[in-house]
Amino acid sequence: VGIKKKSMEMLIEGDTTLLFQLEPGMEIGEVVIRSGIEREELNSSAISASRISVAAIETLPSLQAETDVMKMMEYLPGVQLGSEASTGIVVRGGSPEQNLILLDGVHIYISNHAFGLFSVFNSDAIKKLTLIKGGFPARYGGRLSSVIDVRMKEGDSRKLRGVVDIGTIASKFTLEGPIQKNSSSFLLSARRTYIDLLLPKKFRQKEDIPGFFFHDINAKVNSRLGNKDRIYLSFYLGHDRFFEEERYTEEDGGLFDNEYNSADWGNINLLARWNHVYSKRLFSNLSVIYSSYKLDIDLNEEVGNPFSVHTESVL
């Protein structure tokens, strides 16, 4: 390889020594590689759209076996990390709150866990991710900077399989398989951190006892009803909880002050979608969506002595 071919004819009648002077070079024709991506983007209605597959997501470096889907977008042009230790991204000079984030078409209000350290998207349950940085289609509204459309897996309709990941910060499992072979399938994925369970005992025995954990659940069912109808049901539940308990007692045991504070927040999404094909040129999608974000703050304080107790609680 890399040397020009040389051939010659000879008649050998005895011991003979021949010296060949070979010249470097290639004897193949010109190779031209062309890409049609730019032309396809110019002719496509989806302008400035980047699609990320699950195969690309799996190649990401992970934090303690926890791959962050949102971090993948930081490698795309026009996208920057909003701040350190945060899943918020800045697209073309915008701000994180100007990004519309959708999970199977349902609005996600808060896209991170653990005060920004993790995203709400479990990589084991994600099929693909599309980032639109400009020229938003009319069906997307309410945001100025970008649209992040995340789609969940639909489950394996041929065989049952599962994955379990155990890390030092969080563990998760995914189970998918057929409900009716080649006709309907399901997907169930869940994860939870156990930071609150791994605190050292000496730390937990102090007067100030903080704790934190989060968990989320992804579930999806899809069923094919003939050749023209298909039904999808998807569900997402995410929950974060931070709590802190403080105790103060005088040495003589007379006065005490106990405080227990907690904060709970998270998203709940539910989607039912019916897809029907009327003809080769006409189809419809009918969706019923429930989307909610909840934040509860609970502050409790108990002050007193053995003879009188005063309790305050704020929700």
Coordinates of C-alpha atoms in Angstrom, one line a residue:
V1 CA 0.0 0.0 0.0
G2 CA 1.4 3.4 -1.0
I3 CA 3.8 2.0 -3.6
K4 CA 3.2 2.1 -7.4
K5 CA 2.8 -1.4 -9.0
K6 CA 5.6 -2.5 -11.3
S7 CA 5.8 -5.6 -13.5
M8 CA 8.3 -7.0 -16.0
E9 CA 8.9 -10.1 -18.0
M10 CA 12.1 -12.2 -17.8
L11 CA 13.6 -15.5 -18.7
I12 CA 15.4 -17.2 -15.9
E13 CA 18.0 -19.9 -16.9
G14 CA 20.0 -20.0 -13.7
D15 CA 20.6 -18.2 -10.4
T16 CA 19.8 -14.6 -11.0
T17 CA 19.7 -11.5 -8.7
L18 CA 17.4 -8.6 -9.7
L19 CA 17.1 -5.2 -8.1
F20 CA 13.7 -3.4 -8.4
Q21 CA 13.4 0.3 -7.8
L22 CA 9.9 1.0 -6.6
E23 CA 8.3 4.4 -6.6
P24 CA 5.9 5.7 -3.9
G25 CA 2.5 6.7 -5.0
M26 CA -1.1 5.7 -5.3
E27 CA -2.7 4.3 -8.4
I28 CA -6.3 4.8 -7.5
G29 CA -8.6 7.4 -9.0
E30 CA -9.8 10.6 -7.3
V31 CA -12.1 10.0 -4.3
V32 CA -14.7 12.7 -3.7
I33 CA -16.8 12.7 -0.5
R34 CA -19.9 14.8 -0.5
S35 CA -22.5 15.4 2.2
G36 CA -26.1 16.2 1.6
I37 CA -26.9 17.4 5.1
E38 CA -26.6 21.1 4.3
R39 CA -28.8 20.8 1.3
E40 CA -31.4 18.8 3.2
E41 CA -31.4 21.4 5.9
L42 CA -32.0 24.2 3.3
N43 CA -34.9 22.3 1.8
S44 CA -36.4 21.2 5.2
S45 CA -39.0 23.0 7.2
A46 CA -37.1 22.1 10.4
I47 CA -34.5 24.9 10.4
S48 CA -31.7 24.9 12.9
A49 CA -32.8 21.5 14.3
S50 CA -30.3 19.1 15.8
R51 CA -31.2 15.5 16.5
I52 CA -29.4 13.4 19.1
S53 CA -29.9 9.6 19.2
V54 CA -29.8 7.3 22.2
A55 CA -26.5 5.8 20.8
A56 CA -24.9 9.3 21.0
I57 CA -26.3 9.8 24.5
E58 CA -24.7 6.5 25.7
T59 CA -21.2 7.7 24.7
L60 CA -21.4 10.7 27.1
P61 CA -19.1 10.7 30.1
S62 CA -21.1 10.0 33.2
L63 CA -21.1 11.2 36.8
Q64 CA -21.0 8.1 39.0
A65 CA -22.8 6.0 36.3
E66 CA -25.4 8.7 35.8
T67 CA -25.5 10.0 32.2
D68 CA -27.0 13.5 31.9
V69 CA -29.0 13.9 28.7
M70 CA -29.0 17.7 28.9
K71 CA -25.2 17.8 29.0
M72 CA -25.1 16.4 25.5
M73 CA -26.5 19.6 24.1
E74 CA -23.5 21.6 25.4
Y75 CA -21.4 20.1 22.6
L76 CA -23.7 21.5 19.9
P77 CA -23.0 24.9 18.2
G78 CA -24.8 27.9 19.7
V79 CA -25.3 26.1 23.1
Q80 CA -23.5 26.9 26.3
L81 CA -23.8 25.9 30.0
G82 CA -25.8 28.4 31.9
S83 CA -23.8 28.1 35.2
E84 CA -21.7 25.7 37.1
A85 CA -23.4 22.7 38.7
S86 CA -26.6 23.4 36.7
T87 CA -28.5 21.6 33.9
G88 CA -29.7 25.0 32.5
I89 CA -28.4 25.8 29.1
V90 CA -28.1 29.1 27.2
V91 CA -29.0 28.9 23.5
R92 CA -27.8 31.7 21.2
G93 CA -27.5 34.3 24.0
G94 CA -30.9 33.5 25.6
S95 CA -31.5 32.4 29.2
P96 CA -32.4 28.9 30.6
E97 CA -36.1 29.9 31.4
Q98 CA -36.6 30.9 27.7
N99 CA -36.2 27.2 26.6
L100 CA -39.4 25.2 26.0
I101 CA -38.7 21.6 27.3
L102 CA -41.1 18.8 26.3
L103 CA -41.3 15.2 27.3
D104 CA -43.4 13.3 24.8
G105 CA -45.1 16.6 23.9
V106 CA -45.8 17.5 27.6
H107 CA -44.4 20.6 29.2
I108 CA -41.6 20.1 31.8
Y109 CA -41.6 23.1 34.1
I110 CA -38.4 22.3 36.1
S111 CA -35.8 20.2 34.2
N112 CA -33.4 19.4 36.9
H113 CA -33.0 17.4 40.2
A114 CA -30.8 18.1 43.2
F115 CA -30.7 21.9 42.7
G116 CA -29.3 21.6 39.2
L117 CA -26.8 18.7 39.5
F118 CA -29.0 16.2 37.5
S119 CA -31.6 16.5 34.7
V120 CA -35.0 15.0 35.1
F121 CA -34.5 12.8 32.0
N122 CA -33.5 9.2 32.7
S123 CA -31.2 8.3 29.8
D124 CA -32.4 4.6 29.9
A125 CA -35.9 5.7 29.1
I126 CA -35.0 8.2 26.3
K127 CA -35.3 7.3 22.6
K128 CA -34.1 10.6 21.0
L129 CA -33.8 14.3 21.6
T130 CA -34.4 17.2 19.2
L131 CA -33.1 20.7 19.8
I132 CA -34.6 23.5 17.7
K133 CA -32.6 26.7 17.9
G134 CA -34.6 28.9 15.5
G135 CA -37.5 28.9 13.1
F136 CA -39.9 27.2 15.5
P137 CA -42.8 25.4 14.0
A138 CA -46.2 27.0 14.8
R139 CA -47.1 24.1 17.1
Y140 CA -44.4 25.2 19.6
G141 CA -45.2 28.4 21.5
G142 CA -44.5 30.2 24.7
R143 CA -40.7 30.4 24.6
L144 CA -38.1 32.6 22.9
S145 CA -34.8 30.8 22.8
S146 CA -35.1 27.1 21.9
V147 CA -37.3 24.0 21.9
I148 CA -36.0 20.8 23.5
D149 CA -38.2 17.9 22.5
V150 CA -37.4 14.6 24.3
R151 CA -39.1 11.4 23.2
M152 CA -39.4 8.3 25.4
K153 CA -38.8 4.7 24.2
E154 CA -41.8 2.7 23.3
G155 CA -40.7 -0.6 24.7
D156 CA -39.6 -3.8 23.0
S157 CA -42.5 -5.5 21.3
R158 CA -40.7 -8.8 20.7
K159 CA -39.0 -9.9 23.9
L160 CA -38.8 -9.0 27.6
R161 CA -35.5 -7.4 28.8
G162 CA -34.2 -5.2 31.6
V163 CA -31.2 -3.2 32.8
V164 CA -30.1 -2.4 36.4
D165 CA -27.5 0.3 37.1
I166 CA -26.1 0.7 40.6
G167 CA -24.0 3.8 41.4
T168 CA -22.6 5.5 44.5
I169 CA -25.1 8.4 44.1
A170 CA -28.2 6.9 42.5
S171 CA -29.4 3.5 41.2
K172 CA -32.0 2.8 38.5
F173 CA -33.6 0.0 36.6
T174 CA -35.4 -0.3 33.3
L175 CA -37.9 -3.0 32.2
E176 CA -39.4 -3.3 28.8
G177 CA -41.2 -5.9 26.8
P178 CA -44.3 -7.0 24.9
I179 CA -47.8 -6.9 26.2
Q180 CA -49.0 -8.7 23.0
K181 CA -46.1 -9.7 20.8
N182 CA -45.6 -7.4 17.8
S183 CA -48.7 -5.5 18.7
S184 CA -48.3 -3.7 22.0
S185 CA -45.5 -3.1 24.4
F186 CA -44.6 -1.3 27.7
L187 CA -41.6 0.5 29.3
L188 CA -41.0 1.1 33.0
S189 CA -37.9 2.9 34.3
A190 CA -37.2 4.3 37.7
R191 CA -34.3 5.7 39.7
R192 CA -33.6 7.0 43.2
T193 CA -30.7 8.6 45.0
Y194 CA -29.8 7.5 48.5
I195 CA -27.7 10.5 49.7
D196 CA -29.9 10.7 52.8
L197 CA -29.1 7.1 53.7
L198 CA -25.4 7.4 53.2
L199 CA -24.7 10.2 55.7
P200 CA -22.1 9.1 58.2
K201 CA -23.6 8.1 61.6
K202 CA -21.5 10.7 63.4
F203 CA -22.9 13.4 61.2
R204 CA -26.4 12.2 61.6
Q205 CA -26.2 12.2 65.4
K206 CA -25.3 15.9 65.6
E207 CA -27.9 18.5 66.5
D208 CA -28.2 19.7 62.9
I209 CA -29.4 16.9 60.7
P210 CA -29.9 17.7 56.9
G211 CA -30.9 15.3 54.2
F212 CA -31.9 15.2 50.6
F213 CA -33.1 12.7 47.9
F214 CA -34.9 12.5 44.6
H215 CA -36.6 9.9 42.6
D216 CA -38.4 9.7 39.2
I217 CA -40.5 7.2 37.3
N218 CA -41.0 6.9 33.5
A219 CA -43.7 4.6 32.1
K220 CA -45.1 4.2 28.6
V221 CA -47.6 1.8 26.9
N222 CA -48.3 1.7 23.2
S223 CA -50.7 -0.5 21.3
R224 CA -51.4 -0.9 17.6
L225 CA -55.1 -1.3 16.8
G226 CA -55.1 -2.4 13.2
N227 CA -53.2 -0.7 10.4
K228 CA -54.6 2.8 10.9
D229 CA -54.9 3.3 14.7
R230 CA -52.4 3.5 17.5
I231 CA -52.7 4.4 21.1
Y232 CA -50.0 5.8 23.4
L233 CA -50.1 6.2 27.2
S234 CA -47.1 7.8 28.9
F235 CA -46.4 8.9 32.5
Y236 CA -43.7 10.8 34.3
L237 CA -43.3 11.5 38.0
G238 CA -40.4 13.4 39.5
H239 CA -39.9 14.2 43.2
D240 CA -37.2 16.1 45.1
R241 CA -37.2 16.4 48.9
F242 CA -34.9 18.4 51.2
F243 CA -35.3 18.3 54.9
E244 CA -33.4 19.6 57.9
E245 CA -33.9 19.1 61.6
E246 CA -32.3 21.2 64.4
R247 CA -32.4 20.6 68.1
Y248 CA -31.4 22.8 70.9
T249 CA -31.6 22.0 74.6
E250 CA -30.0 23.8 77.6
E251 CA -27.8 21.7 79.8
D252 CA -30.2 21.8 82.7
G253 CA -33.0 20.5 80.4
G254 CA -35.2 23.5 81.0
L255 CA -35.5 25.2 77.6
F256 CA -35.6 23.4 74.3
D257 CA -36.0 24.6 70.6
N258 CA -36.8 22.0 67.9
E259 CA -37.1 22.9 64.3
Y260 CA -38.1 20.6 61.3
N261 CA -38.0 22.2 57.9
S262 CA -38.7 20.5 54.6
A263 CA -39.3 21.3 50.9
D264 CA -40.9 19.0 48.3
W265 CA -41.1 19.8 44.6
G266 CA -41.5 17.9 41.3
N267 CA -43.3 17.4 38.0
I268 CA -46.2 15.1 37.2
N269 CA -47.1 14.4 33.5
L270 CA -49.7 12.2 32.0
L271 CA -50.4 11.8 28.3
A272 CA -53.0 9.8 26.3
R273 CA -52.6 10.1 22.5
W274 CA -54.6 8.5 19.6
N275 CA -53.0 8.4 16.2
H276 CA -55.3 7.7 13.2
V277 CA -54.4 7.5 9.5
Y278 CA -57.3 8.5 7.2
S279 CA -55.4 8.2 3.9
K280 CA -51.9 8.5 2.4
R281 CA -52.1 12.3 2.7
L282 CA -54.1 12.8 5.9
F283 CA -53.6 11.7 9.5
S284 CA -54.6 13.0 13.0
N285 CA -53.2 13.1 16.5
L286 CA -55.6 13.6 19.4
S287 CA -53.9 14.1 22.8
V288 CA -55.2 14.5 26.3
I289 CA -52.5 16.0 28.5
Y290 CA -52.2 16.6 32.3
S291 CA -49.1 18.5 33.4
S292 CA -48.4 19.8 36.9
Y293 CA -45.6 21.2 39.0
K294 CA -45.8 21.3 42.8
L295 CA -43.8 23.0 45.4
D296 CA -44.5 22.6 49.1
I297 CA -42.5 24.2 51.9
D298 CA -43.1 23.1 55.5
L299 CA -41.6 25.0 58.4
N300 CA -42.2 23.7 62.0
E301 CA -40.8 25.0 65.2
E302 CA -41.4 23.8 68.8
V303 CA -40.2 26.0 71.6
G304 CA -40.8 25.7 75.3
N305 CA -39.9 24.1 78.6
P306 CA -41.3 21.1 80.5
F307 CA -44.2 23.2 81.7
S308 CA -45.3 25.0 78.5
V309 CA -44.8 24.3 74.7
H310 CA -45.4 26.6 71.8
T311 CA -45.6 25.2 68.3
E312 CA -45.6 27.0 65.0
S313 CA -46.2 25.5 61.5
V314 CA -46.1 27.2 58.2
L315 CA -47.1 25.4 54.9

